[in-house]
Short mmCIF file of C-alpha atoms and ligand atoms in Angstrom, two decimals:
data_model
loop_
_atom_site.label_atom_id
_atom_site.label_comp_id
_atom_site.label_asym_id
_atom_site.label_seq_id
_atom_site.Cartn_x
_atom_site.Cartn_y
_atom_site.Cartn_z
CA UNK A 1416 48.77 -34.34 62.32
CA UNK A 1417 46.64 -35.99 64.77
CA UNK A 1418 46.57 -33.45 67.02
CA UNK A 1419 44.28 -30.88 64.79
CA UNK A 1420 41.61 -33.28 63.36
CA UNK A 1421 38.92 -31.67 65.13
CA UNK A 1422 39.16 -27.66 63.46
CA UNK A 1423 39.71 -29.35 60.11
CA UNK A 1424 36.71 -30.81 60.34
CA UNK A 1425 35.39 -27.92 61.78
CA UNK A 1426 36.97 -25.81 58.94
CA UNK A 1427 35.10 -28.47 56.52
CA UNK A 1428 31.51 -27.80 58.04
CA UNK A 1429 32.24 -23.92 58.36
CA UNK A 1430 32.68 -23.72 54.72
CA UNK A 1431 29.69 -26.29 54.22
CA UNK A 1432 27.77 -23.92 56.25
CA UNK A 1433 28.94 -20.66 54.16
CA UNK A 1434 28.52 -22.28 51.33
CA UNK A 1435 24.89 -23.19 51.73
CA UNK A 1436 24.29 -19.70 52.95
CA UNK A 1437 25.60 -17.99 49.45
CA UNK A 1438 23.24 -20.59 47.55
CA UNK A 1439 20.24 -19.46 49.61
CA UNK A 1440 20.94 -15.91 49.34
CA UNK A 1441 21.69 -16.60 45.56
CA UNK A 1442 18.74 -17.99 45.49
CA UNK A 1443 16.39 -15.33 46.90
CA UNK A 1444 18.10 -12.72 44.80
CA UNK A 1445 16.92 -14.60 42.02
CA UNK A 1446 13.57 -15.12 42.85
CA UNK A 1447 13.28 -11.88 43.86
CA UNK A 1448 14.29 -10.75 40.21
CA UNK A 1449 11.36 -9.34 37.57
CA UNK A 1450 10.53 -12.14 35.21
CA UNK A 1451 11.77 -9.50 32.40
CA UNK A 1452 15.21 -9.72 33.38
CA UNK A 1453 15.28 -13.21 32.52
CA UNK A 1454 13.47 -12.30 28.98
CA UNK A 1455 16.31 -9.82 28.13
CA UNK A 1456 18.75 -12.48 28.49
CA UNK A 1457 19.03 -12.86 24.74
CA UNK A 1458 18.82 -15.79 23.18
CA UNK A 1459 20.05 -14.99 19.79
CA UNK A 1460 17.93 -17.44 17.92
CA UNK A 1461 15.28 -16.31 19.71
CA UNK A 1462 15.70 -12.76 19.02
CA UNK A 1463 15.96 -13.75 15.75
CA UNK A 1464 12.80 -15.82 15.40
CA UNK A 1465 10.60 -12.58 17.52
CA UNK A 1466 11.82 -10.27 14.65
CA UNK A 1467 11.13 -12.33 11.77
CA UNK A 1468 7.70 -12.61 13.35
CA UNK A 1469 7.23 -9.24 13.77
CA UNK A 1470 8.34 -8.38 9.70
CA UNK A 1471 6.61 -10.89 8.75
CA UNK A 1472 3.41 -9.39 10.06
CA UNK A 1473 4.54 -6.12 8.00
CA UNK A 1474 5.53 -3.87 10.78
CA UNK A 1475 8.95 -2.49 11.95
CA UNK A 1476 11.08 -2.21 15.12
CA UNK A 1477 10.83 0.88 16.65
CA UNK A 1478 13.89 3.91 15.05
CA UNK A 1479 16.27 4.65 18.37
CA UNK A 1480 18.51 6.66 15.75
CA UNK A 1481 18.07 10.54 16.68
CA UNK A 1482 18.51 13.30 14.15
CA UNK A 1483 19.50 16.93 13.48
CA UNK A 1484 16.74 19.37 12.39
CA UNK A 1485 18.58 21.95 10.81
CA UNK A 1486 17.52 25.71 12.02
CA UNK A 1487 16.72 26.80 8.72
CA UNK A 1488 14.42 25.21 6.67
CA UNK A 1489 16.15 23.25 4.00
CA UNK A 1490 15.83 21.70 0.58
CA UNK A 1491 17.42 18.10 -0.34
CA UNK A 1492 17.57 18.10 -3.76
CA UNK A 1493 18.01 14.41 -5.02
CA UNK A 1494 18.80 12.91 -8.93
CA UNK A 1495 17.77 9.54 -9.44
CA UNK A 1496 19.24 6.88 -12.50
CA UNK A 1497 22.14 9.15 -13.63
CA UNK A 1498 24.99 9.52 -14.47
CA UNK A 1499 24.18 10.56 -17.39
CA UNK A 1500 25.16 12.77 -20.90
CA UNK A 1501 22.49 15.33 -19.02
CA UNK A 1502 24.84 15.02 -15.51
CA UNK A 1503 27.38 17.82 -16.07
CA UNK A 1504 24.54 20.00 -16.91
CA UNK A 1505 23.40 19.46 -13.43
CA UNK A 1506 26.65 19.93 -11.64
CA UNK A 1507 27.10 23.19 -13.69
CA UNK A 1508 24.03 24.29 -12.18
CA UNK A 1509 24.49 23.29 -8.67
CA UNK A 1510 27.79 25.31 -8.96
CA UNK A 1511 26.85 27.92 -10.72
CA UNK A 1512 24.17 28.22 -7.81
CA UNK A 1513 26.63 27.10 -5.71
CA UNK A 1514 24.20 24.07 -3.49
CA UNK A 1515 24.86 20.60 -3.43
CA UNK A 1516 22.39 17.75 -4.00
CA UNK A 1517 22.19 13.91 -3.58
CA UNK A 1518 22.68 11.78 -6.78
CA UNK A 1519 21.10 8.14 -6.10
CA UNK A 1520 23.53 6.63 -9.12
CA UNK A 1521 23.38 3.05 -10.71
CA UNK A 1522 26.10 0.84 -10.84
CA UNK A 1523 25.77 0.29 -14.57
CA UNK A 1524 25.67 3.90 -15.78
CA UNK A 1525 28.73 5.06 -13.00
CA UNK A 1526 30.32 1.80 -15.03
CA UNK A 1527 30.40 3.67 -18.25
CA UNK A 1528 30.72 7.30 -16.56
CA UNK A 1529 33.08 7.06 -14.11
CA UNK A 1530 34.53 10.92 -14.50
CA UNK A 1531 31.30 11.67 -13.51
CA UNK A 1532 31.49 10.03 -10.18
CA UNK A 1533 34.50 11.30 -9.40
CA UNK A 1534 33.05 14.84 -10.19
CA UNK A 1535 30.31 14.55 -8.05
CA UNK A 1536 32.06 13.72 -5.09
CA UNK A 1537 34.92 16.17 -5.61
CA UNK A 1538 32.51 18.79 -5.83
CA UNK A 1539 30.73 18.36 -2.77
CA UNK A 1540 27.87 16.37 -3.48
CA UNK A 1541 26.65 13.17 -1.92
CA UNK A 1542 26.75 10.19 -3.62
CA UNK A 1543 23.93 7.67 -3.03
CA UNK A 1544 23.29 3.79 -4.14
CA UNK A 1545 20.44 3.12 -6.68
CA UNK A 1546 21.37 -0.43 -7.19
CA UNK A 1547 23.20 -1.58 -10.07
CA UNK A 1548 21.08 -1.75 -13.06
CA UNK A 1549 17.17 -0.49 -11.75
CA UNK A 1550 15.12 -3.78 -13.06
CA UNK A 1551 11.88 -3.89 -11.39
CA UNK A 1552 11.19 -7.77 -11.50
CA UNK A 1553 14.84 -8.51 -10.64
CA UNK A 1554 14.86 -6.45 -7.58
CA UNK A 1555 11.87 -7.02 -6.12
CA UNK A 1556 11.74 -11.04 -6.74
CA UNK A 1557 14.18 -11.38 -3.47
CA UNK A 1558 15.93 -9.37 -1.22
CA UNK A 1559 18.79 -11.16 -2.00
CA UNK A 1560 19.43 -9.97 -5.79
CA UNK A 1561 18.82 -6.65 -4.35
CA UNK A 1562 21.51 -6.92 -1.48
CA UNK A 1563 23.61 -8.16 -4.28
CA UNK A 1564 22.96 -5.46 -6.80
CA UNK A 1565 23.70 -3.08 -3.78
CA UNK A 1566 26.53 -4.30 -3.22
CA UNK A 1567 28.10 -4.96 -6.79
CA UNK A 1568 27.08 -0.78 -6.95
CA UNK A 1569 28.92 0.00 -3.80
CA UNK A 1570 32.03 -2.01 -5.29
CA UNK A 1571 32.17 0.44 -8.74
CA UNK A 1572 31.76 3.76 -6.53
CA UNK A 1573 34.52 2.29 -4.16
CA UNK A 1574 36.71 1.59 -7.09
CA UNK A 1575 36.01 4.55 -9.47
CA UNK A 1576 35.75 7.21 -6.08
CA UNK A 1577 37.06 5.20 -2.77
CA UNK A 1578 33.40 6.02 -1.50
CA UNK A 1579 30.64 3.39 -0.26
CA UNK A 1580 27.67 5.33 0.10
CA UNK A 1581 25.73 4.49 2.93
CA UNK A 1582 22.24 6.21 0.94
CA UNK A 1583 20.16 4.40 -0.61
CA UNK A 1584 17.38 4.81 -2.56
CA UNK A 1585 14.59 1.74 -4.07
CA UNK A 1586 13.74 2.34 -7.41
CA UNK A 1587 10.25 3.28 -8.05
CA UNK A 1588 10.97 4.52 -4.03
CA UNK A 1589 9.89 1.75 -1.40
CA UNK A 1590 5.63 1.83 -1.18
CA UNK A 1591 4.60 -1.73 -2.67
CA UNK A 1592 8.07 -2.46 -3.77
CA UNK A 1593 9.41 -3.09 -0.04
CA UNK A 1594 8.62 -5.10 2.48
CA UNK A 1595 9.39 -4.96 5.92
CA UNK A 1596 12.53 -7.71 6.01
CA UNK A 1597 13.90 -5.35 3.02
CA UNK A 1598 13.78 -2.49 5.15
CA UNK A 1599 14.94 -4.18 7.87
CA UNK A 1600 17.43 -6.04 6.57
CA UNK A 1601 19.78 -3.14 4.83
CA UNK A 1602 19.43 -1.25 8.01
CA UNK A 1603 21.38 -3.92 9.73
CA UNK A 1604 23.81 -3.79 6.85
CA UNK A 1605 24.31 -0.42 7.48
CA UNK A 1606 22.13 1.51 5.02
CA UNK A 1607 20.16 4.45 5.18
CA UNK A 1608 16.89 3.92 2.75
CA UNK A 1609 15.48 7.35 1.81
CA UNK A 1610 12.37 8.34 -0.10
CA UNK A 1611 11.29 11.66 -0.90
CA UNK A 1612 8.24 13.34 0.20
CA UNK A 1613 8.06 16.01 -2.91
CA UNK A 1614 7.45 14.44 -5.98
CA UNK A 1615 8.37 16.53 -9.11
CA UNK A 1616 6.61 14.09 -11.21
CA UNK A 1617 9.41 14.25 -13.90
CA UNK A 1618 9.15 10.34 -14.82
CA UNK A 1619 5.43 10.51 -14.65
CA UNK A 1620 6.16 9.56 -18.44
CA UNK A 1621 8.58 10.05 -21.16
CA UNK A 1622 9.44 13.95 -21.98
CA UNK A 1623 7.52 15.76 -18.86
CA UNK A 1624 6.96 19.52 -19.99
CA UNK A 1625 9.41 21.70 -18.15
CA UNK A 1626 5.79 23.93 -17.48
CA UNK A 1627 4.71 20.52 -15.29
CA UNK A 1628 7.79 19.97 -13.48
CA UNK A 1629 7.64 23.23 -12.51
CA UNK A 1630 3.93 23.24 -11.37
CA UNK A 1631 3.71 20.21 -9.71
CA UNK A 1632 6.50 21.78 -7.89
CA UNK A 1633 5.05 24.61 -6.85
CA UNK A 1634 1.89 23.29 -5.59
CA UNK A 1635 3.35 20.72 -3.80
CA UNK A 1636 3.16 21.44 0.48
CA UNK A 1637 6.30 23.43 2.02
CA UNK A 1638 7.53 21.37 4.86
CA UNK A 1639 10.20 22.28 7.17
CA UNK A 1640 12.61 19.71 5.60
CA UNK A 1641 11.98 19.08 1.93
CA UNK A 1642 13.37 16.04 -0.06
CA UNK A 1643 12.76 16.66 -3.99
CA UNK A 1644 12.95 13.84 -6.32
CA UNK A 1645 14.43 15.15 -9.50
CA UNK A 1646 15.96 12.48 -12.54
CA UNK A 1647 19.18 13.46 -14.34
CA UNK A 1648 18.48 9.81 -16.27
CA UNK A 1649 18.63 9.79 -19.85
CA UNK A 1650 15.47 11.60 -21.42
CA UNK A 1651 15.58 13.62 -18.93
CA UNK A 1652 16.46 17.01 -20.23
CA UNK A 1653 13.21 18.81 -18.72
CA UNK A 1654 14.51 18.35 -15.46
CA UNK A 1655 17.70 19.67 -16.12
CA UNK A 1656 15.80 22.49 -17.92
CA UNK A 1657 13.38 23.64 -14.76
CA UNK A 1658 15.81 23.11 -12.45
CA UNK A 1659 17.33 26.84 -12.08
CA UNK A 1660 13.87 27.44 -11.81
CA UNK A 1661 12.64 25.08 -8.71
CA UNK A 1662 16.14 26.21 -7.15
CA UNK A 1663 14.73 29.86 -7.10
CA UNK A 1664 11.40 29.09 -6.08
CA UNK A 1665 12.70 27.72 -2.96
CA UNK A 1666 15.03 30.44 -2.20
CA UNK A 1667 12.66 33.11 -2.36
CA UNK A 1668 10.80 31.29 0.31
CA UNK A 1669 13.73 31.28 2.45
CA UNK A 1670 15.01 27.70 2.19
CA UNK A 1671 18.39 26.81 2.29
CA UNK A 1672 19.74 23.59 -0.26
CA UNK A 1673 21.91 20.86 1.55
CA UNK A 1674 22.87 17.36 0.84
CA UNK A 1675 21.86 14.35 2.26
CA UNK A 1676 23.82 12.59 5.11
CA UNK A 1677 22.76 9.93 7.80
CA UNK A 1678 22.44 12.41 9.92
CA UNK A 1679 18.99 13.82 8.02
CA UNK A 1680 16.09 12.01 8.95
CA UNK A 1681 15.06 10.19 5.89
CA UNK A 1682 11.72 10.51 3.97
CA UNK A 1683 10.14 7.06 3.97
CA UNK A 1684 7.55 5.21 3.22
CA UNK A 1685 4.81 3.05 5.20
CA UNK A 1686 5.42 -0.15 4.57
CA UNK A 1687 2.29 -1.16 1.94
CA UNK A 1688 1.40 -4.54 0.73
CA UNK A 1689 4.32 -5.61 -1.71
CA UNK A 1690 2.96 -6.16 -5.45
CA UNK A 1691 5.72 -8.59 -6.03
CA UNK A 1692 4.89 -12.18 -4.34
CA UNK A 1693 7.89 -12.86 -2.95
CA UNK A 1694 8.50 -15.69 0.39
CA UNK A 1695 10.93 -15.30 3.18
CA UNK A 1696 11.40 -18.66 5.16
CA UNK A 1697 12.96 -17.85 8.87
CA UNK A 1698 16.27 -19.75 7.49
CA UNK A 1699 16.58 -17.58 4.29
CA UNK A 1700 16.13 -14.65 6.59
CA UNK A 1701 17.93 -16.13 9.31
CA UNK A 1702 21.01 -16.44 6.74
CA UNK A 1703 20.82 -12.89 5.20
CA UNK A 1704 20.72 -11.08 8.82
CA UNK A 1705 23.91 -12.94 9.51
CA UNK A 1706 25.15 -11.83 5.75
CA UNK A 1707 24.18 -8.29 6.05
CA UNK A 1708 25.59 -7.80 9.55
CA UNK A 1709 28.81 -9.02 8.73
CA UNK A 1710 29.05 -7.27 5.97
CA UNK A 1711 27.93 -3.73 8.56
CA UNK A 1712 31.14 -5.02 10.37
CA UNK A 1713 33.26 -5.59 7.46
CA UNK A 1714 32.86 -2.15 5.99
CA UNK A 1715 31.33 0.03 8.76
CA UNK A 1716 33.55 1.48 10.88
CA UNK A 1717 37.20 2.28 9.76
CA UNK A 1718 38.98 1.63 13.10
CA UNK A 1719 36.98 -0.83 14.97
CA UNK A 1720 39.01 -0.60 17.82
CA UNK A 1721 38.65 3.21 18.78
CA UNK A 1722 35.28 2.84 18.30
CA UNK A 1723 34.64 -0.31 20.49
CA UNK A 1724 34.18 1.79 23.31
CA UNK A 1725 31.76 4.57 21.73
CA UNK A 1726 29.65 1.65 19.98
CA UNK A 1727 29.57 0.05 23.40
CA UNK A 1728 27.53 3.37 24.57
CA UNK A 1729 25.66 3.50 21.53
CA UNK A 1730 24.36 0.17 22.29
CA UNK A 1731 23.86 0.77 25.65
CA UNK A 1732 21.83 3.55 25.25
CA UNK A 1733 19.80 1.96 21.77
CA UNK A 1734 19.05 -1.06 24.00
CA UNK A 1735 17.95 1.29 27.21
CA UNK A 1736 15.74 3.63 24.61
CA UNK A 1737 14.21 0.33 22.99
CA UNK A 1738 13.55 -0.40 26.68
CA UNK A 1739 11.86 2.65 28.06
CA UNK A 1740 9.98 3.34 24.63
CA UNK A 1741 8.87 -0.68 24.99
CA UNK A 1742 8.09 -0.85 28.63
CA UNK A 1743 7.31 2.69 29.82
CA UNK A 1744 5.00 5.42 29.09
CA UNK A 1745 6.69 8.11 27.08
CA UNK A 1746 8.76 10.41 29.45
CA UNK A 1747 6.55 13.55 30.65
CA UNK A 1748 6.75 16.45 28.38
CA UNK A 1749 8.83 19.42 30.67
CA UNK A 1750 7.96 22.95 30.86
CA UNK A 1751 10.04 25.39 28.80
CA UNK A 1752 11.52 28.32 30.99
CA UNK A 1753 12.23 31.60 28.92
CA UNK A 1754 14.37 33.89 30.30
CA UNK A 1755 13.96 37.30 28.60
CA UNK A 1756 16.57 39.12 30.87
CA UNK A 1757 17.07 41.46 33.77
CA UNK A 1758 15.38 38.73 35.94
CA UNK A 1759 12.20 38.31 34.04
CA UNK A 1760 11.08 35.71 31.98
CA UNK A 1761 7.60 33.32 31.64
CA UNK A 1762 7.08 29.27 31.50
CA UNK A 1763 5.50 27.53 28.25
CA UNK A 1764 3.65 24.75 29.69
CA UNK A 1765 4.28 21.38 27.14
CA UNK A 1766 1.23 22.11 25.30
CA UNK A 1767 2.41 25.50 24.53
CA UNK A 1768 5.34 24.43 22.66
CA UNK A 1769 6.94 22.02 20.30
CA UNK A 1770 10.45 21.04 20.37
CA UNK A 1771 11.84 19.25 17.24
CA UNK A 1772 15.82 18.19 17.71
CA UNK A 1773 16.57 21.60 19.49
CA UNK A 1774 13.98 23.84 17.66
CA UNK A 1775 11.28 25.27 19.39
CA UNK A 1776 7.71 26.06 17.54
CA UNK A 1777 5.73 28.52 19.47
CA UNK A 1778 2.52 30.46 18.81
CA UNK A 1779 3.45 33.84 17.41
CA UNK A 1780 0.47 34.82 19.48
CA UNK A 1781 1.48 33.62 22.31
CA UNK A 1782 5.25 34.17 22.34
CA UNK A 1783 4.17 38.21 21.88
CA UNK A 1784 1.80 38.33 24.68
CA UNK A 1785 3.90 36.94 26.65
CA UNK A 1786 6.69 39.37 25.89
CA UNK A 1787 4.18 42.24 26.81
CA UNK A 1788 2.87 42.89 23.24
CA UNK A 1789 -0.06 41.90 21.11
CA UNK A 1790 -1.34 40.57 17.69
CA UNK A 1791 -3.74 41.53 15.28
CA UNK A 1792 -4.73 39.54 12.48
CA UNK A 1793 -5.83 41.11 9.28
CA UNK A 1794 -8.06 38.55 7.78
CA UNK A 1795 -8.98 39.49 4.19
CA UNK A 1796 -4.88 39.43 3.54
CA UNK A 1797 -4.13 36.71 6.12
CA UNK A 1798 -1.77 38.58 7.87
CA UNK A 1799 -0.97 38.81 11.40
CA UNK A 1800 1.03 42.16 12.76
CA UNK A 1801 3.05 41.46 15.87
CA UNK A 1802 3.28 44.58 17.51
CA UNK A 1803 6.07 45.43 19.81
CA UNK A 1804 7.75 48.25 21.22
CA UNK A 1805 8.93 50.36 18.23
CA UNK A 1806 8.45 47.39 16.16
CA UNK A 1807 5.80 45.74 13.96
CA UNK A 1808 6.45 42.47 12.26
CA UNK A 1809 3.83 41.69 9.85
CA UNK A 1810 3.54 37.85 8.86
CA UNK A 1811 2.23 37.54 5.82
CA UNK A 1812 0.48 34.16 5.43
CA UNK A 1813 0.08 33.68 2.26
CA UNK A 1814 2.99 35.07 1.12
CA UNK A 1815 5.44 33.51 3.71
CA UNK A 1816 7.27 36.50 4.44
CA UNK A 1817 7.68 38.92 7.22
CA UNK A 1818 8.10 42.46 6.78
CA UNK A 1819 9.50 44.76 9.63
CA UNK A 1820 8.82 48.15 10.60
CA UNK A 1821 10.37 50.63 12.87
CA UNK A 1822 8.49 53.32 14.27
CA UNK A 1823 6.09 52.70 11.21
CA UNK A 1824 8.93 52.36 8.61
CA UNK A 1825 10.04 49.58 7.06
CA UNK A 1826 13.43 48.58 7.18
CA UNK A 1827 13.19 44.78 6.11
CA UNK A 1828 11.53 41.55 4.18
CA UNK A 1829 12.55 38.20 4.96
CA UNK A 1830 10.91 34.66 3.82
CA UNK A 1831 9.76 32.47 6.57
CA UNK A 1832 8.92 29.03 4.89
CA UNK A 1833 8.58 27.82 7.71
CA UNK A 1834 5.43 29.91 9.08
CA UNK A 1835 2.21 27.55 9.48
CA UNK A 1836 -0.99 27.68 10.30
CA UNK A 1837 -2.00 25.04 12.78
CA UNK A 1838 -5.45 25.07 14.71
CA UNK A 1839 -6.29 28.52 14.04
CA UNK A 1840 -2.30 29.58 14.97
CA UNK A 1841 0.47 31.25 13.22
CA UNK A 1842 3.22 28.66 14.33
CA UNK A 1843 6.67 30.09 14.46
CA UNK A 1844 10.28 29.24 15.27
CA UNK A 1845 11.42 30.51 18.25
CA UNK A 1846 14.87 31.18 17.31
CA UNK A 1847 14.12 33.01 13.64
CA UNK A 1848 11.05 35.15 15.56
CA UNK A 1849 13.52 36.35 18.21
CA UNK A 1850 15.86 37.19 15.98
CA UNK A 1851 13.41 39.60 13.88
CA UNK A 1852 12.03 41.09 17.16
CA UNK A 1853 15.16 42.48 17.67
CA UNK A 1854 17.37 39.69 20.10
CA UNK A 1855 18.97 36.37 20.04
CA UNK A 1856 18.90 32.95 21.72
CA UNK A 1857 22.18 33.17 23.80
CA UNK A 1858 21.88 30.10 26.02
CA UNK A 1859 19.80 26.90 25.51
CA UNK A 1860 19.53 23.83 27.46
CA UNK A 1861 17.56 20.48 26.67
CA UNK A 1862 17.97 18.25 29.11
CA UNK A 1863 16.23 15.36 30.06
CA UNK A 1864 15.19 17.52 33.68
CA UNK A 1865 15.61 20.97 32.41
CA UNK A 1866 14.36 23.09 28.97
CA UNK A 1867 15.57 26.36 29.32
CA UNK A 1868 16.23 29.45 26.95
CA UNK A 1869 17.93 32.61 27.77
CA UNK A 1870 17.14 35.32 25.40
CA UNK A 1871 19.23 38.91 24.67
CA UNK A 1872 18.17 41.96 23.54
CA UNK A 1873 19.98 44.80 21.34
CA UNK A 1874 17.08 46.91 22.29
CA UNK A 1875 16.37 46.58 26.19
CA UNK A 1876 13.74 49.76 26.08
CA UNK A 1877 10.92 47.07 24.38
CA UNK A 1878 10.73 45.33 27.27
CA UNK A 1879 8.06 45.60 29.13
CA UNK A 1880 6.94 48.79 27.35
CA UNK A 1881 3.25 49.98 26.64
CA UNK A 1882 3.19 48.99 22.81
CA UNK A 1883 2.44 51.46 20.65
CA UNK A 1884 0.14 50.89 17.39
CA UNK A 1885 1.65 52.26 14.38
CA UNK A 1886 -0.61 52.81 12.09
CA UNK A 1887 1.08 53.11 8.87
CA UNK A 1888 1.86 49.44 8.99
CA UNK A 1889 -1.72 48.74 8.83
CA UNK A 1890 -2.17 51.62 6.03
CA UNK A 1891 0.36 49.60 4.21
CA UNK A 1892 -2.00 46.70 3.87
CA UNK A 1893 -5.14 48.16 2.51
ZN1 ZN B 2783 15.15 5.38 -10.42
#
């Protein structure tokens, strides 16, 4: 033993030595870190605290959820306060026209209808939570009686359907009922809170003249995505009485009719200034964000275990989006490569374009030129004639539909809703345009690097060709 005390203690003052060196380096990799890092370290109660701040001062975090835009444009057709006697009558439209529609349903009337729950989600239709029983003062004197009246709802439809629907919709819609902790508060539960951005003014008042309905319909604006609020409530046999009617309307203009899901971005309101006083202390909040997220994890996801992995992404990438949109400029808009084929093709430079989810909105004008043909624009019928090749495609303003000639003939009509005029442009989509000029999107990529579309064409002789101005397309006007 004696005869090795010396490289013990030599061990000892190696390790002393090593040791000393990891805290150094420890240290200047530490204080070489941003200051942020240290911020991100979250302190839950901290967290907490910065977000009740932030609703408390009326605004809300940042949205990382992303959305589908569907291709065509598309009407949500939603029934608020049913079921009711008037409910079949709805459903034996909605088949007969065969769409399906979003009922936002109370607790208390699926209570004494429950067939009629069952019969709207066996045929199709979503099913959406209006709270239980739609009293203004009750609902809107704390978020807690209308968590609970949310939840006592979501309880009925479970039992009468085995559904929880993750919809739901304020009564009297959010503006001045809402406040910021309500919205953010059944988000973290889970919820999806949707308004509606046409209004068909059918509980304006008591018995609405069908005539109204109908005209407050039609002269509301045509957006790309369109959710209608409709009642099929008690008294509410107008509605059910224009509706074959506003179902029509919107399928002569080329609109499609789908049902709500998550995955449509919803129609809400700005958060206004509540009417209702109401106080939210940071305890009563803190206590209802722990409430409502347990209860997102109680009922959420069905197999928490296959999704651990997938929600571990999702949060990864939510908490890297929150970042960049938080800390860095937005990300530079990228040029959009068109590839027309045989080897040509043109750039739209990011002004030149707008890309939705994966839909690209173009200027007609543009989007012609650049294919080698031209526009003219008819003012006293708002019309502008894309002439190309063999082909003329008038788009009629006014009317929002297209007609297309061949060699001066005309061999279609279609309804393009979603035509617009913005700054002094006919904006199109460049999927639907393609398709009428006679070829098809076969390849597109959106990357975060790369925006590229490769376009086909039944008809490779337009290309390129010296367009030729027909002029009985323009006779047909006058
Ligand atoms: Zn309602």
């Amino acid at each position: 033993m004696r005869a090795h005390p010396q490289p013990s203690n030599y061990k000892m003052r190696k390790r002393i030595q090593l040791f000393m060196a990891v805290l150094l380096a420890a240290y200047v990799w530490l204080a070489s870190m941003p200051v942020e890092a240290f911020a991100n370290e979250s302190n839950p109660a901290q967290e907490d605290q910065a977000i009740y701040q932030l609703l408390k001062s009326g605004k809300r975090p940042p949205q990382e959820k992303s959305y589908q835009t569907p291709e065509q444009p598309t009407v949500y057709l939603t029934f608020d306060d049913g079921p009711s006697k008037l409910t079949p009558q709805v459903l034996d439209i909605l088949q007969k026209e065969g769409i399906h529609a979003t009922f936002f349903a109370l607790g208390e009337e699926a209570k004494a209808r429950p067939d009629l729950i069952k019969r709207i989600i066996a045929e199709g239709h979503t099913l959406g939570n209006h709270t239980y029983n739609h009293v203004y003062n009750e609902l809107y004197s704390d978020f807690q009686v209308f968590w609970k009246q949310i939840q006592e709802s979501e309880t009925i439809f479970d039992q009468i359907a085995g559904v929880r629907p993750q919809l739901v919709r304020a009564p009297g819609g959010t503006y001045t009922n809402f406040d910021a902790y309500y919205f953010y508060l059944l988000e973290q539960a889970g919820y999806t809170i949707v308004d509606w951005n046409v209004d068909s003014g059918d509980s304006t008042r008591a018995n609405v003249p069908v005539k109204e309905i109908i005209h407050t319909v039609k002269s509301s604006p045509l957006e790309h995505e369109i959710t209608l609020l409709l009642h099929d409530g008690a008294g509410h046999e107008s509605s059910v009485e224009a509706l074959p009617q506003i179902i029509q309307y919107y399928k002569d203009l080329g609109y499609a009719f789908a049902p709500l899901t998550s995955e449509v971005k919803p129609k809400q309101f700005s958060v206004g200034k509540p009417k209702w006083s109401r106080k939210m202390s940071l305890t009563h909040f803190e206590d209802l964000l722990q409430e409502t997220k347990q209860y997102a994890l109680a009922h959420g996801q069905p197999s928490p275990e296959s999704d651990k992995a997938a929600n571990q992404l999702v949060n990864q990438t939510q908490v890297a989006q929150a970042e960049s949109a938080q800390t860095l400029p937005p990300a530079p808009s990228l040029p959009l490569q068109v590839n027309v084929g045989g080897g040509r093709g043109f750039t739209l430079e990011p002004t030149q374009y707008q890309l939705q989810s994966s839909r690209i909105e173009l200027s007609l004008r543009f989007l012609v030129e650049k294919m080698g043909g031209y526009i003219s624009w008819m003012e006293p019928v708002k019309t502008a004639i894309a002439h190309y090749g063999v082909y003329d495609v008038e788009y009629d303003l006014p009317k929002r539909s297209i007609r297309l000639f061949n060699l001066g003939k005309r061999v279609a009509s279609y309804s393009m809703a979603d035509m617009q005029m913005r700054e002094g442009s006919i904006i199109v989509p460049l999927r639907k345009t393609i398709d009428l000029l006679g070829g098809r999107v076969t390849d597109a990529v959106m990357e975060t690097d790369k925006r590229e579309v490769t376009l086909a064409w039944h008809h490779l002789f337009m290309l390129n060709e010296t367009p030729i101005l027909l002029k009985n397309s323009l006779f047909a006007l006058k």
